[in-house]
Short mmCIF file of C-alpha atoms and ligand atoms in Angstrom, two decimals:
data_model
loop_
_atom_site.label_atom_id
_atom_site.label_comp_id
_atom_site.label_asym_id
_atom_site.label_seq_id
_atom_site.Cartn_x
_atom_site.Cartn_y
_atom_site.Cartn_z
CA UNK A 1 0.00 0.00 0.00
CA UNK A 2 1.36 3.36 -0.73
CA UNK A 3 2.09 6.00 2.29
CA UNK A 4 0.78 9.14 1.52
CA UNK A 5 3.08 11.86 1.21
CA UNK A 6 2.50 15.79 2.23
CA UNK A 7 1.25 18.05 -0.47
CA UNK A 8 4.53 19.10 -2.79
CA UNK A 9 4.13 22.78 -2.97
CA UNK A 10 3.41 24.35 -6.56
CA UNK A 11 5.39 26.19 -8.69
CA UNK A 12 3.79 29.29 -7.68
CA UNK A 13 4.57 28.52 -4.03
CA UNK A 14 7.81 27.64 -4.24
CA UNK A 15 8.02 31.17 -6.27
CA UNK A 16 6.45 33.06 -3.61
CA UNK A 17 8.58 31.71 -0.77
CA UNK A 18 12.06 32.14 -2.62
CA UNK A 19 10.72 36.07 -3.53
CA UNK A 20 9.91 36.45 0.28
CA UNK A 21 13.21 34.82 1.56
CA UNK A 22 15.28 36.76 -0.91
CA UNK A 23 13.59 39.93 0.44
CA UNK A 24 13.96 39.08 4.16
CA UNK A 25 17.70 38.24 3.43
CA UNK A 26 18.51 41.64 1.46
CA UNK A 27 16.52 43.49 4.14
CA UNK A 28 18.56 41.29 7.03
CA UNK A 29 21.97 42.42 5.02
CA UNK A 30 21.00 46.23 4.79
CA UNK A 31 20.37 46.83 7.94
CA UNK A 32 23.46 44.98 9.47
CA UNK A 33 25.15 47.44 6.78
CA UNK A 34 23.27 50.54 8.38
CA UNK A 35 24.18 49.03 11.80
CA UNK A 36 27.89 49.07 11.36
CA UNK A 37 28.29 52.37 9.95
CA UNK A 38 25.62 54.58 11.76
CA UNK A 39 27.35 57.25 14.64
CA UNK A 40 24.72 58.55 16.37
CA UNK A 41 24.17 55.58 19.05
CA UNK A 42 26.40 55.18 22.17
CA UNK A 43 27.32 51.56 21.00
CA UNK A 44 26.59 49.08 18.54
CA UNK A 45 24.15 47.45 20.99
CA UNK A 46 22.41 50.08 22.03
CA UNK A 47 21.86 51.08 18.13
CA UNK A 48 20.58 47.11 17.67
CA UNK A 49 18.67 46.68 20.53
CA UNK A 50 16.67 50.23 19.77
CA UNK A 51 16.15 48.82 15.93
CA UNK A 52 14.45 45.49 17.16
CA UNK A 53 12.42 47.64 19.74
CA UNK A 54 11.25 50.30 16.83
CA UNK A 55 10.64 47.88 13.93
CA UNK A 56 8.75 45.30 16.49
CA UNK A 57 6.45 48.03 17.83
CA UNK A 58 5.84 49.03 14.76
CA UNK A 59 4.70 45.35 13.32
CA UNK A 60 3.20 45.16 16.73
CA UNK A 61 1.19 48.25 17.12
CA UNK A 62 0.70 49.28 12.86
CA UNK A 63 -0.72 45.29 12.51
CA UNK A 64 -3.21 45.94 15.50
CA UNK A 65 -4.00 49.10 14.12
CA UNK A 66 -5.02 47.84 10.40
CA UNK A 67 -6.87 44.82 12.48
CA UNK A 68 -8.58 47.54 14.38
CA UNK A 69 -9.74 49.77 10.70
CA UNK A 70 -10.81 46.08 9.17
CA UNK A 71 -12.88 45.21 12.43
CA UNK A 72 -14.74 48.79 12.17
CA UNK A 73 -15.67 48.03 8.49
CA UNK A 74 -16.76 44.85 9.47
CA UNK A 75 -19.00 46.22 12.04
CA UNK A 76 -20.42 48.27 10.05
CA UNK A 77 -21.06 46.11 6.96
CA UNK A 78 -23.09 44.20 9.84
CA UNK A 79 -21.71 40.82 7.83
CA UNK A 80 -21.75 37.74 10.54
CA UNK A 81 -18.95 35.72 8.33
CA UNK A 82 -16.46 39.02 8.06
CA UNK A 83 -16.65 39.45 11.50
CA UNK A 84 -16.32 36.20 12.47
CA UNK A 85 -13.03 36.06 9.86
CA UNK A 86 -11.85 39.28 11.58
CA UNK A 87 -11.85 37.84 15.04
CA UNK A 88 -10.54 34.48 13.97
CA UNK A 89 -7.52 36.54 12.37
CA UNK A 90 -7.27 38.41 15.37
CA UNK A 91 -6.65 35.55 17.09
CA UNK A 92 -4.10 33.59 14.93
CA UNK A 93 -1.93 37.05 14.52
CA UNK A 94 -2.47 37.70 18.32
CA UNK A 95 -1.14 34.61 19.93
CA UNK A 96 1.36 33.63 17.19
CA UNK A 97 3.14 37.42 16.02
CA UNK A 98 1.96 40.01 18.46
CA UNK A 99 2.89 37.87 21.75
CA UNK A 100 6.34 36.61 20.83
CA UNK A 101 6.90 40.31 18.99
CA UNK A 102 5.77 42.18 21.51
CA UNK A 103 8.22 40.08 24.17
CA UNK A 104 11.05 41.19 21.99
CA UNK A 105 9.87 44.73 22.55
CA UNK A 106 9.84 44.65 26.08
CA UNK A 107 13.59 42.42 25.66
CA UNK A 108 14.84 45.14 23.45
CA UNK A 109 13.69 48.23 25.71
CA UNK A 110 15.11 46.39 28.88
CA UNK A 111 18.45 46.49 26.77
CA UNK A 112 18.71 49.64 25.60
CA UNK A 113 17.67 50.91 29.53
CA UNK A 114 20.73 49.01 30.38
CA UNK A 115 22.81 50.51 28.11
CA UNK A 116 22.33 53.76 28.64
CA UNK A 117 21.96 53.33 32.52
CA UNK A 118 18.62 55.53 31.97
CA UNK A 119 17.16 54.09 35.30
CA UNK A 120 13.71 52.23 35.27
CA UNK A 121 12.43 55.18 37.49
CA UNK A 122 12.75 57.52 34.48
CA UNK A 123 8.89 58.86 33.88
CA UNK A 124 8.23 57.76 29.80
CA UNK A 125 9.70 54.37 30.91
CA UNK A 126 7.90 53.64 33.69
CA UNK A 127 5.06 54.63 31.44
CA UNK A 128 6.15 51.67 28.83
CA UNK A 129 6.10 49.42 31.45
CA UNK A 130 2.53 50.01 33.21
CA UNK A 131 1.59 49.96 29.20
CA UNK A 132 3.08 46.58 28.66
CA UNK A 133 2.06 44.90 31.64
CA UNK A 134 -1.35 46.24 30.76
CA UNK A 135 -1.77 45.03 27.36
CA UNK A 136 0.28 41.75 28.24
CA UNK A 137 -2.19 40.97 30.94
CA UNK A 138 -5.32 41.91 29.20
CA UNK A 139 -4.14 39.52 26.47
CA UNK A 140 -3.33 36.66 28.93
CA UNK A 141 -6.70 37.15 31.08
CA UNK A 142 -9.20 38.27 28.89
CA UNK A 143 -8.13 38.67 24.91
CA UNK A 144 -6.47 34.56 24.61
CA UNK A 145 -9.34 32.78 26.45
CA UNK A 146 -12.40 35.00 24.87
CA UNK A 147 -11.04 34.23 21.45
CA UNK A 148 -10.57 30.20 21.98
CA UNK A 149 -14.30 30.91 23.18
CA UNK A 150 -15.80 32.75 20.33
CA UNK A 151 -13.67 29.58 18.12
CA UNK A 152 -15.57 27.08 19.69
CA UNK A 153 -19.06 28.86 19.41
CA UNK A 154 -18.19 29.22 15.84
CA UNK A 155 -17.80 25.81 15.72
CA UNK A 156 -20.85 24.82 18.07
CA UNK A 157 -23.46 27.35 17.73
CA UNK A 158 -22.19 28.82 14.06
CA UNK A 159 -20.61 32.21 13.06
CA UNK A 160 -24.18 33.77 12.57
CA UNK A 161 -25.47 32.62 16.10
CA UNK A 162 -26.33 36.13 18.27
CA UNK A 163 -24.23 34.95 21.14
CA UNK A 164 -21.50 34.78 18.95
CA UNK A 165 -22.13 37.63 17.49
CA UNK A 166 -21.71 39.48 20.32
CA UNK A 167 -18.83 37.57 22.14
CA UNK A 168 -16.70 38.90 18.49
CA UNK A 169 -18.28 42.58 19.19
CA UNK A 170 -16.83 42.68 23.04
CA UNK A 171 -13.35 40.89 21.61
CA UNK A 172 -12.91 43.61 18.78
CA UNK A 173 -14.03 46.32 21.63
CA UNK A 174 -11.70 45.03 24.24
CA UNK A 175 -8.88 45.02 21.73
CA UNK A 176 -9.64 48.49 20.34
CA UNK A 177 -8.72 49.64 24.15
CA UNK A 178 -5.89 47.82 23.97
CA UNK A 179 -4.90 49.44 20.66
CA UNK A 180 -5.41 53.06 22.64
CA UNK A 181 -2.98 52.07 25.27
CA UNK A 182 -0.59 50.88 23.10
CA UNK A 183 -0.44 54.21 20.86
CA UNK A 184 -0.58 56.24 24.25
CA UNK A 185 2.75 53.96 25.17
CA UNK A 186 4.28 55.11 21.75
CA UNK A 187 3.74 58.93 22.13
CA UNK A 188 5.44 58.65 25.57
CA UNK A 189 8.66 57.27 24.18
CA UNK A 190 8.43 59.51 21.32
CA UNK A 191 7.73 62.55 23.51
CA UNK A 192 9.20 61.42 27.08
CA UNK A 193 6.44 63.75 28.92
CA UNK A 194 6.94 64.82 32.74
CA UNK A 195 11.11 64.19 32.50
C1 HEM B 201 4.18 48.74 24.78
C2 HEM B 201 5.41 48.60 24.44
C3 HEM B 201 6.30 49.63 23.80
C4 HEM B 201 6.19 50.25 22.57
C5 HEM B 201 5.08 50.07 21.56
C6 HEM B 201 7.36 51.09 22.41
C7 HEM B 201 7.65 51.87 21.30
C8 HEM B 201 8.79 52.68 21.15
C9 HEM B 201 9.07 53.54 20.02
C10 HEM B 201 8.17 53.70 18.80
C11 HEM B 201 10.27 54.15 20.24
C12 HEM B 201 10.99 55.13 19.32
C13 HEM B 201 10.93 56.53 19.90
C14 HEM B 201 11.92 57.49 19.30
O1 HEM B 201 12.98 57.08 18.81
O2 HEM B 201 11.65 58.70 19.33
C15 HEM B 201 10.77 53.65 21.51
C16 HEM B 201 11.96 54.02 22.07
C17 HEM B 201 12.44 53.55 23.27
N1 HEM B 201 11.79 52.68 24.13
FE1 HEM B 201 9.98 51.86 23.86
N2 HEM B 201 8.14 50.98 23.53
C18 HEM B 201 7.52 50.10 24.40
C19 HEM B 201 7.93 49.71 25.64
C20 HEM B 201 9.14 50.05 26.21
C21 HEM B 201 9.63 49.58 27.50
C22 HEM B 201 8.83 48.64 28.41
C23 HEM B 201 10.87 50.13 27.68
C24 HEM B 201 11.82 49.95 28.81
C25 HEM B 201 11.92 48.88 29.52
C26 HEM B 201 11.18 50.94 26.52
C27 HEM B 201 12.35 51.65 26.30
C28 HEM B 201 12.63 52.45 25.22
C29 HEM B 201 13.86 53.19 25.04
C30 HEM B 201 15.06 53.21 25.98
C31 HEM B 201 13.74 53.89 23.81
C32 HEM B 201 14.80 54.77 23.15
C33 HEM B 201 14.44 56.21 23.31
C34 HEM B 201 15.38 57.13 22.55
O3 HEM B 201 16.39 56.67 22.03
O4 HEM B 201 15.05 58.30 22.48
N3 HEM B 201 10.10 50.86 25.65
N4 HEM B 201 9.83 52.77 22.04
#
């Protein structure tokens, strides 16, 4: 009897990832380019650790943001199966890219703290931490178990069902808040208020 193998990928697949790998690689290169030859950082490290910190907040924050502009069209097309699509990738982007990204954050701005012995009492960075532990716990607590919820009423009850319905319009409303915070966390590093 034959074993069935895994699905080859297509042509146009294997295309598509070799286009996306060459991109990520030329990207990669460029910026260790720009890392070694930019003066304006106290070290090397510093000048790393603040470019993993920048471009992760703004995957982290920009990709919440467009989630947050899709969900409000969704609303207000009043279309059970977008919403229900919205919140399910809300929930795949959440757990998978916005938690491990927005740990490197947090990793990134403990480093460049360090480096620059700025002091964790410094206003805008205590500010980035109430903001983080915030949106982290809201995430654990409330965001992660409401969305395995609103999967398995999808599943159970269907996408059109009211209860669902509403469990995706809380969801989408709780993580508009977070959304707020996050962009109020950005300002203060930006503008460093009360130092
Ligand atoms: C919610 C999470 C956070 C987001 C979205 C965020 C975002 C940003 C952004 C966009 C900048 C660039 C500002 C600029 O160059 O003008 C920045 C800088 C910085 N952040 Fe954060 N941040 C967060 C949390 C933190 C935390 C928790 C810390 C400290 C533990 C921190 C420490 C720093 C430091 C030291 C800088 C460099 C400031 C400078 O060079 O002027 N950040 N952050």
């Amino acid at each position: 009897m034959d074993t069935p193998h895994p699905a080859e990928p297509s042509a146009d697949q294997r295309a598509s990832n070799t286009v996306t790998a060459v991109v990520g690689l030329a990207v990669a290169a460029l910026v260790l380019v720009f890392l070694f030859n930019t003066n304006v950082f106290a070290s090397n490290w510093y000048a790393f650790f603040k470019w993993v910190h920048v471009t992760g907040a703004v995957l982290w924050v920009g990709g919440g943001l467009t989630l947050t502009i899709l969900a409000l069209k969704a609303e207000r097309s009043s279309e059970p199966a977008e919403m229900a699509m919205i919140a399910r990738q809300a929930a795949f982007v959440g757990e998978r890219v916005f938690a491990p990204v927005g740990l490197l954050v947090l990793l990134a701005g403990i480093g460049m703290v360090a480096n620059l012995h700025l002091g964790f009492g410094t206003s805008w960075i205590v500010l980035g931490l109430v903001g983080y532990a915030i949106t982290f716990l809201t995430g654990l607590l409330v965001l992660g178990p409401q969305a395995k919820r609103i999967g398995h009423l999808i599943e159970t009850v269907g996408a059109e069902a009211a209860e669902t319905q509403a469990a995706i319009k809380r969801i989408l409303l709780i993580a508009r808040v977070d959304e707020g915070v996050l962009l109020l966390v950005v300002a203060a590093m930006i503008l460093k208020p009360f130092t």
